[in-house]
Amino acid sequence: GAVVSQHPSWVICKSGTSVKIECRSLDFQATTMFWYRQFPKQSLMLMATSNEGSKATYEQGVEKDKFLINHASLTLSTLTVTSAHPEDSSFYICSATPEADEQFFGPGTRLTVL
Amino acid sequence: KQEVTQIPAALSVPEGENLVLNCSFTDSAIYNLQWFRQDPGKGLTSLLLIQSSQREQTSGRLNASLDKSSGRSTLYIAASQPGDSATYLCAACTGNQFYFGTGTSLTVIP
């Protein structure tokens, strides 16, 4: 099956620093990638939809200047959390779709901001 | 806006029991419905995908059904095992957007 990877799997950073998370589709091209965030004991929440070569579409309440998304190629999307604060600590998951059908999810990145 | 609800929020059963997890959604205009498994601290594992034109899908001990008209899906797990302990999420897909339920936390007691 299709494989999506994320890097890093776990990152700890100091408050005020920026963190970049990579999402790669390893064996297929993904015109669309999605970024989700999950706080403890809550469901996944869609943050943004990323289309290759165009600007990401952010969900209501998600700050686009804080969560920078770049989808530079058909196999790579990056999420940069700028000036991270402790309240940004969360589990970030990306997914990619080769078609408008099934989504394939990455293993997630756990971000801890001290 | 699509709202997805899962009942129960938590479930604890002895090993070997058959069980049913419920998922309901408010907008029947879905493209497909997907069931996922999430282990603590890890990403999602897709279990079953049901297209809007289908009624059910089966994979091993898992069977998922879909009734679009009533806005319901169920995940049936047969002969539960301790390894089935996890959080189970359903997600309704409208086009390319997924709406997730809050999940059912399942514990299978040996």
Coordinates of C-alpha atoms in Angstrom, one line a residue, chain B:
Chain B
K1 CA -21.4 21.5 8.6
Q2 CA -20.8 17.8 9.0
E3 CA -20.8 16.6 12.6
V4 CA -19.6 13.1 13.4
T5 CA -20.5 11.4 16.7
Q6 CA -19.2 8.2 18.1
I7 CA -20.8 6.1 20.8
P8 CA -19.7 4.9 23.3
A9 CA -16.7 7.1 24.1
A10 CA -15.1 4.2 26.0
L11 CA -15.7 0.5 26.1
S12 CA -14.2 -2.3 28.1
V13 CA -14.9 -5.9 27.2
P14 CA -13.4 -9.4 28.2
E15 CA -11.4 -11.1 25.6
G16 CA -13.4 -13.1 23.1
E17 CA -16.5 -11.0 23.0
N18 CA -18.0 -9.6 19.9
L19 CA -18.5 -5.8 20.0
V20 CA -20.0 -3.0 18.0
L21 CA -18.8 0.6 17.7
N22 CA -21.2 3.2 16.5
C23 CA -20.7 6.3 14.3
S24 CA -23.3 8.8 13.2
F25 CA -23.0 11.7 10.9
T26 CA -25.4 14.6 10.2
D27 CA -24.9 15.2 6.5
S28 CA -25.7 12.1 4.4
A29 CA -23.9 13.6 1.3
I30 CA -20.7 11.8 1.9
Y31 CA -18.2 10.5 -0.5
N32 CA -17.0 7.7 1.7
L33 CA -16.7 6.7 5.3
Q34 CA -13.5 5.4 6.8
W35 CA -12.7 3.7 10.1
F36 CA -9.3 4.1 11.7
R37 CA -7.4 2.7 14.6
Q38 CA -5.1 4.9 16.7
D39 CA -2.6 3.5 19.2
P40 CA -1.4 5.8 22.0
G41 CA 1.1 8.3 20.7
K42 CA 1.0 7.0 17.1
G43 CA -0.6 8.0 13.9
L44 CA -3.7 6.5 12.3
T45 CA -4.0 3.1 10.7
S46 CA -6.8 2.8 8.2
L47 CA -9.0 -0.2 8.8
L48 CA -11.8 -0.1 6.4
L49 CA -13.1 2.3 3.7
I50 CA -16.7 2.2 2.6
Q51 CA -17.7 4.0 -0.5
S52 CA -21.0 5.9 -0.5
S53 CA -22.4 3.3 -2.9
Q54 CA -21.5 0.4 -0.7
R55 CA -23.3 -1.1 2.3
E56 CA -20.4 -2.9 4.1
Q57 CA -16.8 -3.9 4.0
T58 CA -15.0 -6.7 5.7
S59 CA -11.4 -7.3 6.6
G60 CA -10.6 -10.3 8.8
R61 CA -12.5 -10.0 12.1
L62 CA -13.7 -6.5 11.2
N63 CA -16.9 -5.6 9.4
A64 CA -18.1 -2.1 8.8
S65 CA -21.5 -1.2 7.6
L66 CA -22.9 2.1 6.2
D67 CA -26.4 3.4 6.1
K68 CA -26.3 6.8 4.4
S69 CA -30.0 7.5 4.7
S70 CA -29.9 7.2 8.5
G71 CA -26.4 8.7 8.8
R72 CA -25.0 5.7 10.6
S73 CA -22.0 3.4 10.4
T74 CA -21.0 0.6 12.6
L75 CA -17.8 -1.3 13.1
Y76 CA -18.2 -4.8 14.2
I77 CA -15.2 -6.6 15.8
A78 CA -15.5 -10.4 16.2
A79 CA -13.8 -12.4 18.9
S80 CA -12.0 -9.4 20.4
Q81 CA -8.3 -9.8 21.4
P82 CA -6.2 -7.7 23.8
G83 CA -4.3 -6.5 20.8
D84 CA -7.4 -4.8 19.6
S85 CA -7.2 -2.3 22.5
A86 CA -6.9 1.1 20.9
T87 CA -8.9 4.2 20.0
Y88 CA -11.2 3.7 17.0
L89 CA -12.1 6.7 14.9
C90 CA -14.6 7.1 12.1
A91 CA -14.4 9.8 9.6
A92 CA -16.9 11.0 7.0
C93 CA -15.4 12.2 3.8
T94 CA -17.1 14.9 1.7
G95 CA -14.9 15.4 -1.3
N96 CA -11.4 15.7 0.0
Q97 CA -12.2 16.8 3.5
F98 CA -12.5 14.4 6.4
Y99 CA -14.7 15.0 9.4
F100 CA -13.6 12.9 12.4
G101 CA -15.5 11.6 15.3
T102 CA -14.1 11.9 18.8
G103 CA -13.3 8.2 18.9
T104 CA -14.2 5.1 21.0
S105 CA -11.5 4.0 23.4
L106 CA -11.6 0.2 23.5
T107 CA -10.0 -2.0 26.1
V108 CA -10.0 -5.7 25.7
I109 CA -9.3 -7.5 29.0
P110 CA -7.3 -10.7 28.9

